[in-house]
PDB file of C-alpha atoms in Angstrom:
ATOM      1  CA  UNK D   1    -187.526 -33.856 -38.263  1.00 44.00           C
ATOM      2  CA  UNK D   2    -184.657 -35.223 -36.189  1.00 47.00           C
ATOM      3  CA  UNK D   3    -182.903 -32.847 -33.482  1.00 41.00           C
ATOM      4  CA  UNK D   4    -179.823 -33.708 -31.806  1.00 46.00           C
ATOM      5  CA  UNK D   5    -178.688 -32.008 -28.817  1.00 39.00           C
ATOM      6  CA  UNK D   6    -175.194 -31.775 -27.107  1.00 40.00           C
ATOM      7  CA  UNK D   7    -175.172 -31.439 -23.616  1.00 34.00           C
ATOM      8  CA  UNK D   8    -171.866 -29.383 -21.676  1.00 36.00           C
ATOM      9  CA  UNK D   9    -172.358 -30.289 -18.483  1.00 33.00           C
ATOM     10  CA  UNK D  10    -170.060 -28.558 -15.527  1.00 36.00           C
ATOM     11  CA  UNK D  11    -169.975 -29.967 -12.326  1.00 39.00           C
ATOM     12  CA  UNK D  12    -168.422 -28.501  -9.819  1.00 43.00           C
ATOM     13  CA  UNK D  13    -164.904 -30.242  -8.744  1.00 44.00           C
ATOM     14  CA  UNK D  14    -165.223 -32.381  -5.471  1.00 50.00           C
ATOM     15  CA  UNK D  15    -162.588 -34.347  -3.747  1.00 67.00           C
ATOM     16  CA  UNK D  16    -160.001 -34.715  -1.586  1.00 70.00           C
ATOM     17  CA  UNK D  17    -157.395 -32.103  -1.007  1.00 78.00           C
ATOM     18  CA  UNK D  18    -154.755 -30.712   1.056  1.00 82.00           C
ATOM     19  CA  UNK D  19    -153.900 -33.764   2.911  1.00 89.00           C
ATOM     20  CA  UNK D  20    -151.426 -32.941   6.058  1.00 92.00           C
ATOM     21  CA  UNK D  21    -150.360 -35.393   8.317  1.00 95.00           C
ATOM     22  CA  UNK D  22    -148.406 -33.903  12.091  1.00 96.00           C
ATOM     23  CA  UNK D  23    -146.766 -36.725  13.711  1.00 96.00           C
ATOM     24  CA  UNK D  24    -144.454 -35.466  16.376  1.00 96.00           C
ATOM     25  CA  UNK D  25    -140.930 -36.474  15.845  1.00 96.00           C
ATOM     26  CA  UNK D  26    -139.640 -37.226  19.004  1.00 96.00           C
ATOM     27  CA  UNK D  27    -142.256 -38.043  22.267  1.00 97.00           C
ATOM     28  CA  UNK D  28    -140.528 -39.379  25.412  1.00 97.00           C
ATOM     29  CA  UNK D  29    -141.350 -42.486  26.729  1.00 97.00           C
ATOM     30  CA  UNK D  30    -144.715 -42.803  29.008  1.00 97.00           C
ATOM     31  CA  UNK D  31    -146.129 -39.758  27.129  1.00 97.00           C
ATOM     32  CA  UNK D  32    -149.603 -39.211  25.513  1.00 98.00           C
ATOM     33  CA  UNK D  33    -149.407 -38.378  21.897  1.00 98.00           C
ATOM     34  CA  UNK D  34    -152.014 -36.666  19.826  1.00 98.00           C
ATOM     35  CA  UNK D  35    -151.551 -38.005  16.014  1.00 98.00           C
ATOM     36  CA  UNK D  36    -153.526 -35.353  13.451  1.00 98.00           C
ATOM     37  CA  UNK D  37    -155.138 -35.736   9.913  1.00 96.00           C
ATOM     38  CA  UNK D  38    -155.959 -32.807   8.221  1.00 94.00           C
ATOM     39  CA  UNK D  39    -158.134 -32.593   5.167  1.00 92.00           C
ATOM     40  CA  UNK D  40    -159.907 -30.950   2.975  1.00 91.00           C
ATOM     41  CA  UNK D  41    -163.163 -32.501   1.242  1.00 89.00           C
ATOM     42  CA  UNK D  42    -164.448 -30.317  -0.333  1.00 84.00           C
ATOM     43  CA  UNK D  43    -167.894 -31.114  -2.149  1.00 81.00           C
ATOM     44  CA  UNK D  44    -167.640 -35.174  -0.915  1.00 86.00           C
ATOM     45  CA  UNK D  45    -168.282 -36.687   2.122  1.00 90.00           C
ATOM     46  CA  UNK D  46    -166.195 -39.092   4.466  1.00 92.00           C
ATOM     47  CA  UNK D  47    -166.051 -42.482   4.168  1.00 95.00           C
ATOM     48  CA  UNK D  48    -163.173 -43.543   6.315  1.00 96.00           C
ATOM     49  CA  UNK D  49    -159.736 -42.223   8.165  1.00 97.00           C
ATOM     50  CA  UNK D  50    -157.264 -45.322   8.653  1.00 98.00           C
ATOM     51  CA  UNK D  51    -153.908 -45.104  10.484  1.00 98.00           C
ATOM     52  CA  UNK D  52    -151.289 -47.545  10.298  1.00 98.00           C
ATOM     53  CA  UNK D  53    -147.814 -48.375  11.901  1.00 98.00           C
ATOM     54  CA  UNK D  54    -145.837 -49.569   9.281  1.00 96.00           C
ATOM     55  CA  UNK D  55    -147.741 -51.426   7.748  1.00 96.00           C
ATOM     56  CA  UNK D  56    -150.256 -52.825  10.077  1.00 97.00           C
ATOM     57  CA  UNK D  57    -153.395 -51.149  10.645  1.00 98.00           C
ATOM     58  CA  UNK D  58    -154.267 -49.688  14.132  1.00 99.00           C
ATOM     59  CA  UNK D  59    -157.496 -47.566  14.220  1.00 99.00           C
ATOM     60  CA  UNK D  60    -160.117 -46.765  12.006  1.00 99.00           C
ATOM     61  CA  UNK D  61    -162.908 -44.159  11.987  1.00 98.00           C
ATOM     62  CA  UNK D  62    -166.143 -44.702   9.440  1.00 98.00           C
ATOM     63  CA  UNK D  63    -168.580 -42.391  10.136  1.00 96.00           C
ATOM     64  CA  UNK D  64    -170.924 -44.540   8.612  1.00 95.00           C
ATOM     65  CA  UNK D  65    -170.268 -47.679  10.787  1.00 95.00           C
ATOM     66  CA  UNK D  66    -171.561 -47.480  14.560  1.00 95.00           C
ATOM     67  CA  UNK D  67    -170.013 -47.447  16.417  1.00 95.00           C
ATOM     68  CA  UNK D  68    -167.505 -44.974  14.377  1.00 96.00           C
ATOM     69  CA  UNK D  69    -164.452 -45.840  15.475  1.00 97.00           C
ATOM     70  CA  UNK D  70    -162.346 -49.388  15.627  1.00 98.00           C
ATOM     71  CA  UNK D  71    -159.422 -50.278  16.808  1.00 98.00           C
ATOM     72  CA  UNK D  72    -157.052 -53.203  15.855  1.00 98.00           C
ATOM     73  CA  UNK D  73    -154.374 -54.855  18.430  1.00 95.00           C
ATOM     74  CA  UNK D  74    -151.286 -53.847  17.577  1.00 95.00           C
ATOM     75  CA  UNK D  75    -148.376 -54.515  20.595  1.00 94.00           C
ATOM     76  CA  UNK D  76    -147.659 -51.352  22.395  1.00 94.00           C
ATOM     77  CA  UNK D  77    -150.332 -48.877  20.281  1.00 98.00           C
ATOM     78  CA  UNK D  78    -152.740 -47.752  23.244  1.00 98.00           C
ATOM     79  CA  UNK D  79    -155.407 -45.670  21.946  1.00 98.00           C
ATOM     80  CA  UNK D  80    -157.401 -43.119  23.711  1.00 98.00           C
ATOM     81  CA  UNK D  81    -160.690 -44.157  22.110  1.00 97.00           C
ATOM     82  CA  UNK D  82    -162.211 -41.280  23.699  1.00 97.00           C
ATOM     83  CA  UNK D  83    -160.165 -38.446  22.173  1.00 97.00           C
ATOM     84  CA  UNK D  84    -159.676 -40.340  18.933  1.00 98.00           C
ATOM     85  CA  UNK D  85    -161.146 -39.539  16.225  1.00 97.00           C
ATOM     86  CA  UNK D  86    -162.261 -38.209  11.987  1.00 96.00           C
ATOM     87  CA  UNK D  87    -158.895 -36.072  12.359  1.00 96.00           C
ATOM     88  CA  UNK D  88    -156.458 -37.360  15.091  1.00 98.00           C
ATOM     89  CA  UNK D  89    -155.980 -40.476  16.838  1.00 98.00           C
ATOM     90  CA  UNK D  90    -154.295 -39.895  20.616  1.00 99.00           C
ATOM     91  CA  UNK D  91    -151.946 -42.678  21.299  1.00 98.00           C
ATOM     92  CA  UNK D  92    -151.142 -43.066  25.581  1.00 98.00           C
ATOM     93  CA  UNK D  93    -148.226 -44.622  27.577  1.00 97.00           C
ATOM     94  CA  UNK D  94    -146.204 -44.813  24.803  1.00 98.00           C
ATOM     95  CA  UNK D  95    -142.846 -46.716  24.660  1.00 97.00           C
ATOM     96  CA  UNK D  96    -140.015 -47.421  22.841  1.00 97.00           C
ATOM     97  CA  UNK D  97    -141.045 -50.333  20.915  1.00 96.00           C
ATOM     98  CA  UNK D  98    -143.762 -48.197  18.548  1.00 97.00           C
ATOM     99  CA  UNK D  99    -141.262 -45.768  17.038  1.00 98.00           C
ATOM    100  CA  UNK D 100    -141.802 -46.061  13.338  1.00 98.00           C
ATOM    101  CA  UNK D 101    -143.727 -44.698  10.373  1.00 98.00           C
ATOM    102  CA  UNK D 102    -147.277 -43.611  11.025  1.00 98.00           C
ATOM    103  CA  UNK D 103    -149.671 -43.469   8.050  1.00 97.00           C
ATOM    104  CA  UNK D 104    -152.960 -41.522   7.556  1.00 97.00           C
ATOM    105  CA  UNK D 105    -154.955 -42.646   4.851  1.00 96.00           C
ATOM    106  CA  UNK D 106    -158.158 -40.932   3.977  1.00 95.00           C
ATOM    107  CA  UNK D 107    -160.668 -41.785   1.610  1.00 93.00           C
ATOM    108  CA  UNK D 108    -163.708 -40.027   0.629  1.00 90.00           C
ATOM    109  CA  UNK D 109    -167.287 -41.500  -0.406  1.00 89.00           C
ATOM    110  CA  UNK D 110    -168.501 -43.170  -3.388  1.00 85.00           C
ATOM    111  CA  UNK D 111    -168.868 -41.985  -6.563  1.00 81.00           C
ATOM    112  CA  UNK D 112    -164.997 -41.057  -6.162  1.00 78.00           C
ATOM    113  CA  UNK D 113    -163.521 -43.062  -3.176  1.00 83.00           C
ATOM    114  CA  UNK D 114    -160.474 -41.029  -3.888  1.00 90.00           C
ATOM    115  CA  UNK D 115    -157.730 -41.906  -1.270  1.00 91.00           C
ATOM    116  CA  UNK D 116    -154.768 -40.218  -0.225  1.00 91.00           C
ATOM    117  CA  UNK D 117    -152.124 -41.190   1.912  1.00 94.00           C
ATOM    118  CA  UNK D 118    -149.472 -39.380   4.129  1.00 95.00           C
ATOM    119  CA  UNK D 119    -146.997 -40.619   6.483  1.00 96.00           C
ATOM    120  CA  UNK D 120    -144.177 -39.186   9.091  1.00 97.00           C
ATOM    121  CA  UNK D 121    -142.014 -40.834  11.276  1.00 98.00           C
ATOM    122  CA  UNK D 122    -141.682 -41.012  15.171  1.00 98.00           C
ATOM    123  CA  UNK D 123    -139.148 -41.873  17.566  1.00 98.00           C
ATOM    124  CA  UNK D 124    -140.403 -42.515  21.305  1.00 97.00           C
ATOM    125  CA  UNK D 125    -137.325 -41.491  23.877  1.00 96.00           C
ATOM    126  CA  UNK D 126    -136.000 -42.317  27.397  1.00 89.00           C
ATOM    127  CA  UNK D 127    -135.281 -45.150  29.574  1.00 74.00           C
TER     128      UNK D 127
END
């Protein structure tokens, strides 16, 4: 006797969601700026938050990796190591020369690695 069997399975949804990015759009020169990455998760876990200028990457944060965070030389970007972090990176004595597009990009864990991305401009001010 031969019995086959259909399995339904449900799992509940996991992922990344509700990705916000707050750049502030004007900072005047010399200031400390606090760059933020909001997420939502949900089920998955981190696996990395990467920001950019333009196109060049400046800091990362793996929780994974020790230690967490990493930053990449990138003329004019000065980052506060110690305040940056999974959900903001804080930029110091900035100056004209880094206005531009800032990108977040996170990504969650395997299985998914879903990524999403989200950018805003920012204009540095003064003489």
């Amino acid at each position: 006797m031969e019995h086959n069997s259909l399995c339904v399975c449900i799992f509940p949804a996991s992922g990344l969601r509700d990705v916000r990015v707050a750049v502030p759009v004007a900072v005047r020169r010399g200031a400390r700026v606090k760059l933020s990455c909001e997420y939502d998760l949900e089920n998955a876990q981190l696996y990395s938050v990467k920001w950019y200028r333009g196109d060049q990457e400046f800091f990362r944060f793996v929780p994974r990796d020790e230690p967490h965070t990493q930053v990449f030389p990138h003329p004019g970007i000065n980052v506060d190591v110690s305040l940056s972090g999974a959900r903001a990176v804080v930029l110091s004595d900035v100056q004209p020369a880094i206005t531009g597009v800032y990108r977040c990009e996170v990504s969650a864990d395997a299985p998914l690695f879903h990524t999403v991305i989200r950018e805003a401009a920012m204009v540095i001010v003064g003489k």
